[in-house]
Amino acid sequence: MWQEIDQKITQVTGQKFQTSQNRSVGGGCINQAYQISDGTTTYFVKLNQASQGEMFAAEMLGLQQMYETHTIRVPKPICWGTTNNSSYIVLEYLKLNSSGNKSWQQMGRNLAAMHKTISIQGFGWNMNNTIGSTPQINTWESDWIEFYGKHRLGYQFKLARRKGGHFPLENKLIDAIPKLLANHPVQPALVHGDLWGGNAGFTVDGEPVIFDPATYYGDREVDIAMTELFGGFPNAFYQGYQEVFPLEPGYETRKILYNLYHIVNHFNLFGGGYVSQANGMIERILRSII
């Protein structure tokens, strides 16, 4: 397997690469992750079953699109592929470190700059991808309300019902989305799609980095909302973002609607008490429009 990966790296980069050392590193709960080196150049490699190749193809494309905006640092994607038993993606290796308020503020500014990248095709993306290990449907739609109701909340609710999830106010919520998003003009912005603290960091020089995307074109607020979901980013991040691209009035209510997608997905991934949390969020959202 490593020989095949070496050959692909050599082919893509035009520079001879032969792994002389590899070591397992932390890479999340879905993939195996390795740091490989030929003594001169180091790469980060994620591995999964051969059947998961399309997941890495989507990650490759998402990182490439974000990289090409020249706004916020992402690991440069090198290549992806499949062997007989495994699929893989090879990325630039970045040594990450903790950082202070100035770097968090810069992350906010840089993300805001990326969010100014707009699609002329509408809301969606070039291919379906995954949110965690759950399929994420990215069929193009001209209308954000239609896209979010059908391909985000509607799809997650459908999966959750199959797993025994019970959401008494689901239909009422879906019907209320047009009212919830009324008077909120949305442009289809390039979003990371899975922006929580585990997918953001800083180089040893303090440069902000985001990674492991679930990319698509949608309301930029979905990224900001998710940064608040699991403990939140430091205030400096939000200050930096607001300097470059201030949020629209009503965000505090919309962020609950957008984070509901991730909570229902967490039920689909992990089960447990996420149904109760989701139903509480639905009730809060509906109360906001009474």
PDB file of C-alpha atoms in Angstrom:
ATOM      1  CA  MET A   1       0.000   0.000   0.000  1.00  0.00           C
ATOM      2  CA  TRP A   2       2.694   2.516   0.966  1.00  0.00           C
ATOM      3  CA  GLN A   3       4.529   1.829  -2.274  1.00  0.00           C
ATOM      4  CA  GLU A   4       1.383   2.667  -4.250  1.00  0.00           C
ATOM      5  CA  ILE A   5       0.916   5.880  -2.270  1.00  0.00           C
ATOM      6  CA  ASP A   6       4.568   6.803  -2.870  1.00  0.00           C
ATOM      7  CA  GLN A   7       4.090   6.267  -6.596  1.00  0.00           C
ATOM      8  CA  LYS A   8       0.970   8.477  -6.641  1.00  0.00           C
ATOM      9  CA  ILE A   9       2.745  11.271  -4.743  1.00  0.00           C
ATOM     10  CA  THR A  10       5.684  11.047  -7.159  1.00  0.00           C
ATOM     11  CA  GLN A  11       3.354  11.151 -10.160  1.00  0.00           C
ATOM     12  CA  VAL A  12       1.347  14.142  -8.903  1.00  0.00           C
ATOM     13  CA  THR A  13       4.214  16.259  -7.562  1.00  0.00           C
ATOM     14  CA  GLY A  14       6.839  15.365 -10.136  1.00  0.00           C
ATOM     15  CA  GLN A  15       9.294  14.789  -7.270  1.00  0.00           C
ATOM     16  CA  LYS A  16      10.529  11.318  -6.368  1.00  0.00           C
ATOM     17  CA  PHE A  17       9.056  10.271  -3.020  1.00  0.00           C
ATOM     18  CA  GLN A  18       9.765   7.036  -1.150  1.00  0.00           C
ATOM     19  CA  THR A  19       8.521   6.622   2.395  1.00  0.00           C
ATOM     20  CA  SER A  20      11.381   5.954   4.773  1.00  0.00           C
ATOM     21  CA  GLN A  21       9.368   6.418   7.950  1.00  0.00           C
ATOM     22  CA  ASN A  22       5.730   6.511   8.911  1.00  0.00           C
ATOM     23  CA  ARG A  23       4.042   6.816  12.258  1.00  0.00           C
ATOM     24  CA  SER A  24       0.442   6.719  13.385  1.00  0.00           C
ATOM     25  CA  VAL A  25      -0.972  10.063  14.575  1.00  0.00           C
ATOM     26  CA  GLY A  26      -4.343  11.288  15.816  1.00  0.00           C
ATOM     27  CA  GLY A  27      -6.828  11.628  12.998  1.00  0.00           C
ATOM     28  CA  GLY A  28     -10.306  11.504  14.516  1.00  0.00           C
ATOM     29  CA  CYS A  29     -12.702   8.593  14.952  1.00  0.00           C
ATOM     30  CA  ILE A  30     -13.439   7.867  11.282  1.00  0.00           C
ATOM     31  CA  ASN A  31     -10.011   7.403   9.667  1.00  0.00           C
ATOM     32  CA  GLN A  32      -6.575   6.103  10.489  1.00  0.00           C
ATOM     33  CA  ALA A  33      -3.971   8.842  10.171  1.00  0.00           C
ATOM     34  CA  TYR A  34      -0.227   8.741   9.522  1.00  0.00           C
ATOM     35  CA  GLN A  35       2.688  11.085   9.154  1.00  0.00           C
ATOM     36  CA  ILE A  36       4.994   9.870   6.393  1.00  0.00           C
ATOM     37  CA  SER A  37       8.401  11.175   5.351  1.00  0.00           C
ATOM     38  CA  ASP A  38      11.219  10.416   2.945  1.00  0.00           C
ATOM     39  CA  GLY A  39      13.658  12.270   5.191  1.00  0.00           C
ATOM     40  CA  THR A  40      13.128  15.557   3.342  1.00  0.00           C
ATOM     41  CA  THR A  41       9.414  16.001   2.749  1.00  0.00           C
ATOM     42  CA  THR A  42       6.621  15.081   5.168  1.00  0.00           C
ATOM     43  CA  TYR A  43       2.959  14.412   4.366  1.00  0.00           C
ATOM     44  CA  PHE A  44      -0.189  13.687   6.340  1.00  0.00           C
ATOM     45  CA  VAL A  45      -2.110  10.606   5.167  1.00  0.00           C
ATOM     46  CA  LYS A  46      -5.590   9.437   6.107  1.00  0.00           C
ATOM     47  CA  LEU A  47      -6.677   5.870   5.426  1.00  0.00           C
ATOM     48  CA  ASN A  48     -10.033   4.120   5.324  1.00  0.00           C
ATOM     49  CA  GLN A  49     -11.651   1.147   3.634  1.00  0.00           C
ATOM     50  CA  ALA A  50     -11.409   1.041  -0.148  1.00  0.00           C
ATOM     51  CA  SER A  51     -15.171   1.644  -0.369  1.00  0.00           C
ATOM     52  CA  GLN A  52     -14.699   5.119   1.176  1.00  0.00           C
ATOM     53  CA  GLY A  53     -12.717   6.536  -1.732  1.00  0.00           C
ATOM     54  CA  GLU A  54     -15.464   8.987  -2.717  1.00  0.00           C
ATOM     55  CA  MET A  55     -15.289  10.500   0.773  1.00  0.00           C
ATOM     56  CA  PHE A  56     -11.641  11.346   0.180  1.00  0.00           C
ATOM     57  CA  ALA A  57     -12.390  12.568  -3.357  1.00  0.00           C
ATOM     58  CA  ALA A  58     -14.861  15.046  -1.844  1.00  0.00           C
ATOM     59  CA  GLU A  59     -12.413  16.120   0.849  1.00  0.00           C
ATOM     60  CA  MET A  60      -9.755  16.663  -1.800  1.00  0.00           C
ATOM     61  CA  LEU A  61     -12.079  18.848  -3.866  1.00  0.00           C
ATOM     62  CA  GLY A  62     -13.283  20.825  -0.857  1.00  0.00           C
ATOM     63  CA  LEU A  63      -9.776  21.569   0.358  1.00  0.00           C
ATOM     64  CA  GLN A  64      -8.698  22.500  -3.154  1.00  0.00           C
ATOM     65  CA  GLN A  65     -11.543  24.978  -3.533  1.00  0.00           C
ATOM     66  CA  MET A  66     -10.800  26.577  -0.165  1.00  0.00           C
ATOM     67  CA  TYR A  67      -7.057  26.609  -0.909  1.00  0.00           C
ATOM     68  CA  GLU A  68      -7.653  28.400  -4.208  1.00  0.00           C
ATOM     69  CA  THR A  69      -9.477  31.292  -2.503  1.00  0.00           C
ATOM     70  CA  HIS A  70      -6.135  32.375  -0.951  1.00  0.00           C
ATOM     71  CA  THR A  71      -8.024  33.545   2.131  1.00  0.00           C
ATOM     72  CA  ILE A  72      -7.561  31.048   4.976  1.00  0.00           C
ATOM     73  CA  ARG A  73      -4.913  28.370   5.343  1.00  0.00           C
ATOM     74  CA  VAL A  74      -5.916  24.768   4.765  1.00  0.00           C
ATOM     75  CA  PRO A  75      -3.634  21.756   4.333  1.00  0.00           C
ATOM     76  CA  LYS A  76      -2.764  21.712   0.642  1.00  0.00           C
ATOM     77  CA  PRO A  77      -4.294  18.564  -0.876  1.00  0.00           C
ATOM     78  CA  ILE A  78      -1.789  16.423  -2.759  1.00  0.00           C
ATOM     79  CA  CYS A  79      -3.689  13.371  -4.029  1.00  0.00           C
ATOM     80  CA  TRP A  80      -6.183  10.662  -3.177  1.00  0.00           C
ATOM     81  CA  GLY A  81      -6.709   7.143  -4.410  1.00  0.00           C
ATOM     82  CA  THR A  82      -7.578   3.545  -3.664  1.00  0.00           C
ATOM     83  CA  THR A  83      -5.552   0.371  -3.351  1.00  0.00           C
ATOM     84  CA  ASN A  84      -6.914  -3.171  -3.178  1.00  0.00           C
ATOM     85  CA  ASN A  85      -7.936  -2.842   0.464  1.00  0.00           C
ATOM     86  CA  SER A  86      -7.739   0.853   1.358  1.00  0.00           C
ATOM     87  CA  SER A  87      -8.568   4.357   0.232  1.00  0.00           C
ATOM     88  CA  TYR A  88      -6.345   7.287   1.135  1.00  0.00           C
ATOM     89  CA  ILE A  89      -5.837  11.021   0.927  1.00  0.00           C
ATOM     90  CA  VAL A  90      -2.439  12.720   1.106  1.00  0.00           C
ATOM     91  CA  LEU A  91      -2.194  16.257   2.443  1.00  0.00           C
ATOM     92  CA  GLU A  92       0.459  18.807   3.239  1.00  0.00           C
ATOM     93  CA  TYR A  93       1.725  18.125   6.764  1.00  0.00           C
ATOM     94  CA  LEU A  94       1.212  21.069   9.096  1.00  0.00           C
ATOM     95  CA  LYS A  95       2.513  21.043  12.646  1.00  0.00           C
ATOM     96  CA  LEU A  96      -0.192  22.663  14.734  1.00  0.00           C
ATOM     97  CA  ASN A  97       0.087  24.541  18.002  1.00  0.00           C
ATOM     98  CA  SER A  98      -2.091  26.570  20.355  1.00  0.00           C
ATOM     99  CA  SER A  99      -2.247  30.322  19.835  1.00  0.00           C
ATOM    100  CA  GLY A 100      -3.382  33.584  21.374  1.00  0.00           C
ATOM    101  CA  ASN A 101      -6.097  36.152  20.745  1.00  0.00           C
ATOM    102  CA  LYS A 102      -4.380  37.815  17.777  1.00  0.00           C
ATOM    103  CA  SER A 103      -4.346  34.549  15.845  1.00  0.00           C
ATOM    104  CA  TRP A 104      -7.995  33.832  16.699  1.00  0.00           C
ATOM    105  CA  GLN A 105      -8.910  37.298  15.493  1.00  0.00           C
ATOM    106  CA  GLN A 106      -7.042  36.642  12.248  1.00  0.00           C
ATOM    107  CA  MET A 107      -8.883  33.338  11.836  1.00  0.00           C
ATOM    108  CA  GLY A 108     -12.161  35.253  12.015  1.00  0.00           C
ATOM    109  CA  ARG A 109     -10.968  37.766   9.431  1.00  0.00           C
ATOM    110  CA  ASN A 110      -9.694  35.056   7.092  1.00  0.00           C
ATOM    111  CA  LEU A 111     -12.869  32.976   7.334  1.00  0.00           C
ATOM    112  CA  ALA A 112     -14.937  36.078   6.576  1.00  0.00           C
ATOM    113  CA  ALA A 113     -12.822  36.636   3.462  1.00  0.00           C
ATOM    114  CA  MET A 114     -13.424  33.031   2.345  1.00  0.00           C
ATOM    115  CA  HIS A 115     -17.162  33.496   2.842  1.00  0.00           C
ATOM    116  CA  LYS A 116     -17.100  36.199   0.172  1.00  0.00           C
ATOM    117  CA  THR A 117     -16.458  33.460  -2.414  1.00  0.00           C
ATOM    118  CA  ILE A 118     -19.865  33.067  -4.074  1.00  0.00           C
ATOM    119  CA  SER A 119     -21.249  30.402  -6.423  1.00  0.00           C
ATOM    120  CA  ILE A 120     -23.159  31.428  -9.533  1.00  0.00           C
ATOM    121  CA  GLN A 121     -24.753  27.939  -9.626  1.00  0.00           C
ATOM    122  CA  GLY A 122     -26.764  28.431  -6.448  1.00  0.00           C
ATOM    123  CA  PHE A 123     -26.806  26.447  -3.214  1.00  0.00           C
ATOM    124  CA  GLY A 124     -25.184  23.020  -3.166  1.00  0.00           C
ATOM    125  CA  TRP A 125     -21.925  21.617  -4.438  1.00  0.00           C
ATOM    126  CA  ASN A 126     -20.249  19.648  -7.204  1.00  0.00           C
ATOM    127  CA  MET A 127     -20.799  16.301  -5.447  1.00  0.00           C
ATOM    128  CA  ASN A 128     -22.286  14.791  -2.329  1.00  0.00           C
ATOM    129  CA  ASN A 129     -19.923  14.456   0.614  1.00  0.00           C
ATOM    130  CA  THR A 130     -20.161  13.512   4.289  1.00  0.00           C
ATOM    131  CA  ILE A 131     -20.799  15.207   7.614  1.00  0.00           C
ATOM    132  CA  GLY A 132     -18.931  12.921   9.976  1.00  0.00           C
ATOM    133  CA  SER A 133     -19.706   9.597   8.313  1.00  0.00           C
ATOM    134  CA  THR A 134     -23.287  10.590   7.399  1.00  0.00           C
ATOM    135  CA  PRO A 135     -23.970  11.280   3.724  1.00  0.00           C
ATOM    136  CA  GLN A 136     -24.467  14.987   3.008  1.00  0.00           C
ATOM    137  CA  ILE A 137     -26.651  15.727  -0.015  1.00  0.00           C
ATOM    138  CA  ASN A 138     -25.505  18.699  -2.093  1.00  0.00           C
ATOM    139  CA  THR A 139     -27.951  18.731  -5.013  1.00  0.00           C
ATOM    140  CA  TRP A 140     -27.960  22.233  -6.497  1.00  0.00           C
ATOM    141  CA  GLU A 141     -30.951  24.433  -5.663  1.00  0.00           C
ATOM    142  CA  SER A 142     -31.599  28.050  -6.579  1.00  0.00           C
ATOM    143  CA  ASP A 143     -33.332  28.730  -3.254  1.00  0.00           C
ATOM    144  CA  TRP A 144     -31.646  28.465   0.156  1.00  0.00           C
ATOM    145  CA  ILE A 145     -34.906  27.753   1.999  1.00  0.00           C
ATOM    146  CA  GLU A 146     -35.605  24.842  -0.344  1.00  0.00           C
ATOM    147  CA  PHE A 147     -32.039  23.562  -0.044  1.00  0.00           C
ATOM    148  CA  TYR A 148     -31.876  23.736   3.745  1.00  0.00           C
ATOM    149  CA  GLY A 149     -35.325  22.291   4.328  1.00  0.00           C
ATOM    150  CA  LYS A 150     -34.870  19.383   1.912  1.00  0.00           C
ATOM    151  CA  HIS A 151     -31.170  18.499   1.850  1.00  0.00           C
ATOM    152  CA  ARG A 152     -30.150  19.440   5.371  1.00  0.00           C
ATOM    153  CA  LEU A 153     -32.892  19.163   8.022  1.00  0.00           C
ATOM    154  CA  GLY A 154     -35.327  17.067   5.981  1.00  0.00           C
ATOM    155  CA  TYR A 155     -32.686  14.487   5.088  1.00  0.00           C
ATOM    156  CA  GLN A 156     -31.344  14.231   8.641  1.00  0.00           C
ATOM    157  CA  PHE A 157     -34.849  13.829  10.079  1.00  0.00           C
ATOM    158  CA  LYS A 158     -35.535  11.029   7.584  1.00  0.00           C
ATOM    159  CA  LEU A 159     -32.402   9.173   8.684  1.00  0.00           C
ATOM    160  CA  ALA A 160     -33.229   9.761  12.345  1.00  0.00           C
ATOM    161  CA  ARG A 161     -36.757   8.337  12.031  1.00  0.00           C
ATOM    162  CA  ARG A 162     -35.277   5.140  10.621  1.00  0.00           C
ATOM    163  CA  LYS A 163     -33.166   4.899  13.785  1.00  0.00           C
ATOM    164  CA  GLY A 164     -36.118   5.413  16.110  1.00  0.00           C
ATOM    165  CA  GLY A 165     -35.845   9.173  16.593  1.00  0.00           C
ATOM    166  CA  HIS A 166     -39.131  10.896  17.431  1.00  0.00           C
ATOM    167  CA  PHE A 167     -39.623  14.576  16.644  1.00  0.00           C
ATOM    168  CA  PRO A 168     -43.288  15.545  17.259  1.00  0.00           C
ATOM    169  CA  LEU A 169     -42.845  19.075  15.874  1.00  0.00           C
ATOM    170  CA  GLU A 170     -40.678  18.147  12.878  1.00  0.00           C
ATOM    171  CA  ASN A 171     -43.259  18.977  10.202  1.00  0.00           C
ATOM    172  CA  LYS A 172     -44.235  22.206  11.913  1.00  0.00           C
ATOM    173  CA  LEU A 173     -40.584  23.230  11.972  1.00  0.00           C
ATOM    174  CA  ILE A 174     -40.015  22.425   8.293  1.00  0.00           C
ATOM    175  CA  ASP A 175     -43.140  24.402   7.375  1.00  0.00           C
ATOM    176  CA  ALA A 176     -41.859  27.338   9.455  1.00  0.00           C
ATOM    177  CA  ILE A 177     -38.467  27.626   7.716  1.00  0.00           C
ATOM    178  CA  PRO A 178     -39.690  30.191   5.145  1.00  0.00           C
ATOM    179  CA  LYS A 179     -40.910  32.419   7.978  1.00  0.00           C
ATOM    180  CA  LEU A 180     -37.747  31.848  10.010  1.00  0.00           C
ATOM    181  CA  LEU A 181     -35.553  32.890   7.101  1.00  0.00           C
ATOM    182  CA  ALA A 182     -37.806  35.641   5.765  1.00  0.00           C
ATOM    183  CA  ASN A 183     -36.094  38.980   5.222  1.00  0.00           C
ATOM    184  CA  HIS A 184     -32.701  37.261   5.434  1.00  0.00           C
ATOM    185  CA  PRO A 185     -31.003  37.635   2.041  1.00  0.00           C
ATOM    186  CA  VAL A 186     -28.591  34.757   1.510  1.00  0.00           C
ATOM    187  CA  GLN A 187     -25.841  34.449  -1.050  1.00  0.00           C
ATOM    188  CA  PRO A 188     -24.380  30.990  -1.739  1.00  0.00           C
ATOM    189  CA  ALA A 189     -21.051  31.342   0.065  1.00  0.00           C
ATOM    190  CA  LEU A 190     -18.282  28.765   0.148  1.00  0.00           C
ATOM    191  CA  VAL A 191     -18.511  27.251   3.640  1.00  0.00           C
ATOM    192  CA  HIS A 192     -16.374  24.780   5.557  1.00  0.00           C
ATOM    193  CA  GLY A 193     -19.502  22.961   6.714  1.00  0.00           C
ATOM    194  CA  ASP A 194     -18.123  21.256   9.838  1.00  0.00           C
ATOM    195  CA  LEU A 195     -16.368  24.065  11.656  1.00  0.00           C
ATOM    196  CA  TRP A 196     -15.996  23.103  15.308  1.00  0.00           C
ATOM    197  CA  GLY A 197     -12.928  23.411  17.529  1.00  0.00           C
ATOM    198  CA  GLY A 198     -11.541  20.029  16.498  1.00  0.00           C
ATOM    199  CA  ASN A 199     -11.268  21.181  12.883  1.00  0.00           C
ATOM    200  CA  ALA A 200      -9.398  24.428  13.511  1.00  0.00           C
ATOM    201  CA  GLY A 201      -5.893  25.195  14.750  1.00  0.00           C
ATOM    202  CA  PHE A 202      -2.749  27.235  14.216  1.00  0.00           C
ATOM    203  CA  THR A 203       0.672  26.597  12.763  1.00  0.00           C
ATOM    204  CA  VAL A 204       3.697  27.024  15.027  1.00  0.00           C
ATOM    205  CA  ASP A 205       3.977  30.529  13.530  1.00  0.00           C
ATOM    206  CA  GLY A 206       0.430  31.361  14.636  1.00  0.00           C
ATOM    207  CA  GLU A 207      -1.210  31.187  11.211  1.00  0.00           C
ATOM    208  CA  PRO A 208      -4.862  30.045  11.430  1.00  0.00           C
ATOM    209  CA  VAL A 209      -5.714  26.719   9.772  1.00  0.00           C
ATOM    210  CA  ILE A 210      -9.021  24.921   9.164  1.00  0.00           C
ATOM    211  CA  PHE A 211      -9.300  21.333   7.947  1.00  0.00           C
ATOM    212  CA  ASP A 212     -11.563  18.236   7.627  1.00  0.00           C
ATOM    213  CA  PRO A 213     -14.272  20.131   5.699  1.00  0.00           C
ATOM    214  CA  ALA A 214     -17.797  19.173   4.666  1.00  0.00           C
ATOM    215  CA  THR A 215     -17.743  21.811   1.957  1.00  0.00           C
ATOM    216  CA  TYR A 216     -20.677  23.280   0.048  1.00  0.00           C
ATOM    217  CA  TYR A 217     -22.169  26.638  -0.958  1.00  0.00           C
ATOM    218  CA  GLY A 218     -24.709  27.860   1.575  1.00  0.00           C
ATOM    219  CA  ASP A 219     -25.522  30.556   4.101  1.00  0.00           C
ATOM    220  CA  ARG A 220     -22.205  31.665   5.619  1.00  0.00           C
ATOM    221  CA  GLU A 221     -23.907  31.720   9.016  1.00  0.00           C
ATOM    222  CA  VAL A 222     -23.866  27.912   9.161  1.00  0.00           C
ATOM    223  CA  ASP A 223     -20.121  28.057   9.827  1.00  0.00           C
ATOM    224  CA  ILE A 224     -20.374  30.756  12.486  1.00  0.00           C
ATOM    225  CA  ALA A 225     -23.247  28.932  14.180  1.00  0.00           C
ATOM    226  CA  MET A 226     -21.298  25.688  14.420  1.00  0.00           C
ATOM    227  CA  THR A 227     -18.317  27.420  16.005  1.00  0.00           C
ATOM    228  CA  GLU A 228     -20.670  28.179  18.914  1.00  0.00           C
ATOM    229  CA  LEU A 229     -22.085  24.653  19.228  1.00  0.00           C
ATOM    230  CA  PHE A 230     -19.446  22.825  21.258  1.00  0.00           C
ATOM    231  CA  GLY A 231     -18.116  25.413  23.677  1.00  0.00           C
ATOM    232  CA  GLY A 232     -17.546  28.210  21.190  1.00  0.00           C
ATOM    233  CA  PHE A 233     -14.435  29.872  19.824  1.00  0.00           C
ATOM    234  CA  PRO A 234     -12.791  32.744  21.760  1.00  0.00           C
ATOM    235  CA  ASN A 235     -14.405  36.177  21.460  1.00  0.00           C
ATOM    236  CA  ALA A 236     -11.444  37.380  19.397  1.00  0.00           C
ATOM    237  CA  PHE A 237     -12.559  35.078  16.556  1.00  0.00           C
ATOM    238  CA  TYR A 238     -16.003  36.694  16.360  1.00  0.00           C
ATOM    239  CA  GLN A 239     -14.532  40.182  16.634  1.00  0.00           C
ATOM    240  CA  GLY A 240     -12.247  39.491  13.686  1.00  0.00           C
ATOM    241  CA  TYR A 241     -15.112  38.073  11.621  1.00  0.00           C
ATOM    242  CA  GLN A 242     -17.396  41.015  12.329  1.00  0.00           C
ATOM    243  CA  GLU A 243     -14.678  43.468  11.288  1.00  0.00           C
ATOM    244  CA  VAL A 244     -14.643  42.035   7.781  1.00  0.00           C
ATOM    245  CA  PHE A 245     -18.173  40.691   7.216  1.00  0.00           C
ATOM    246  CA  PRO A 246     -20.726  41.687   9.890  1.00  0.00           C
ATOM    247  CA  LEU A 247     -23.559  39.240  10.566  1.00  0.00           C
ATOM    248  CA  GLU A 248     -27.133  40.206   9.725  1.00  0.00           C
ATOM    249  CA  PRO A 249     -29.810  40.905  12.373  1.00  0.00           C
ATOM    250  CA  GLY A 250     -31.612  37.748  13.501  1.00  0.00           C
ATOM    251  CA  TYR A 251     -28.522  35.554  13.562  1.00  0.00           C
ATOM    252  CA  GLU A 252     -29.102  34.563  17.208  1.00  0.00           C
ATOM    253  CA  THR A 253     -32.321  32.781  16.205  1.00  0.00           C
ATOM    254  CA  ARG A 254     -31.041  31.384  12.908  1.00  0.00           C
ATOM    255  CA  LYS A 255     -28.004  29.825  14.567  1.00  0.00           C
ATOM    256  CA  ILE A 256     -30.284  27.485  16.537  1.00  0.00           C
ATOM    257  CA  LEU A 257     -31.959  26.391  13.307  1.00  0.00           C
ATOM    258  CA  TYR A 258     -28.586  25.792  11.658  1.00  0.00           C
ATOM    259  CA  ASN A 259     -27.100  23.920  14.612  1.00  0.00           C
ATOM    260  CA  LEU A 260     -30.160  21.665  14.774  1.00  0.00           C
ATOM    261  CA  TYR A 261     -28.758  19.986  11.652  1.00  0.00           C
ATOM    262  CA  HIS A 262     -25.656  18.931  13.554  1.00  0.00           C
ATOM    263  CA  ILE A 263     -27.537  17.782  16.654  1.00  0.00           C
ATOM    264  CA  VAL A 264     -29.852  15.532  14.626  1.00  0.00           C
ATOM    265  CA  ASN A 265     -26.763  14.260  12.809  1.00  0.00           C
ATOM    266  CA  HIS A 266     -25.160  13.478  16.173  1.00  0.00           C
ATOM    267  CA  PHE A 267     -28.192  11.355  17.001  1.00  0.00           C
ATOM    268  CA  ASN A 268     -27.756   9.557  13.678  1.00  0.00           C
ATOM    269  CA  LEU A 269     -24.087   8.980  14.447  1.00  0.00           C
ATOM    270  CA  PHE A 270     -24.117   8.305  18.183  1.00  0.00           C
ATOM    271  CA  GLY A 271     -27.716   7.923  19.404  1.00  0.00           C
ATOM    272  CA  GLY A 272     -28.215   8.783  23.060  1.00  0.00           C
ATOM    273  CA  GLY A 273     -29.759  11.982  24.355  1.00  0.00           C
ATOM    274  CA  TYR A 274     -29.480  14.003  21.166  1.00  0.00           C
ATOM    275  CA  VAL A 275     -33.198  13.495  20.395  1.00  0.00           C
ATOM    276  CA  SER A 276     -34.123  15.323  23.589  1.00  0.00           C
ATOM    277  CA  GLN A 277     -31.666  18.119  22.783  1.00  0.00           C
ATOM    278  CA  ALA A 278     -33.014  18.393  19.237  1.00  0.00           C
ATOM    279  CA  ASN A 279     -36.626  18.550  20.397  1.00  0.00           C
ATOM    280  CA  GLY A 280     -35.716  21.279  22.881  1.00  0.00           C
ATOM    281  CA  MET A 281     -34.098  23.278  20.078  1.00  0.00           C
ATOM    282  CA  ILE A 282     -37.155  22.822  17.843  1.00  0.00           C
ATOM    283  CA  GLU A 283     -39.398  24.161  20.599  1.00  0.00           C
ATOM    284  CA  ARG A 284     -37.130  27.185  21.095  1.00  0.00           C
ATOM    285  CA  ILE A 285     -37.094  27.922  17.369  1.00  0.00           C
ATOM    286  CA  LEU A 286     -40.873  27.728  17.048  1.00  0.00           C
ATOM    287  CA  ARG A 287     -41.402  29.935  20.102  1.00  0.00           C
ATOM    288  CA  SER A 288     -39.283  32.610  18.439  1.00  0.00           C
ATOM    289  CA  ILE A 289     -41.858  33.107  15.653  1.00  0.00           C
ATOM    290  CA  ILE A 290     -45.028  33.118  17.752  1.00  0.00           C
TER     291      ILE A 290
END
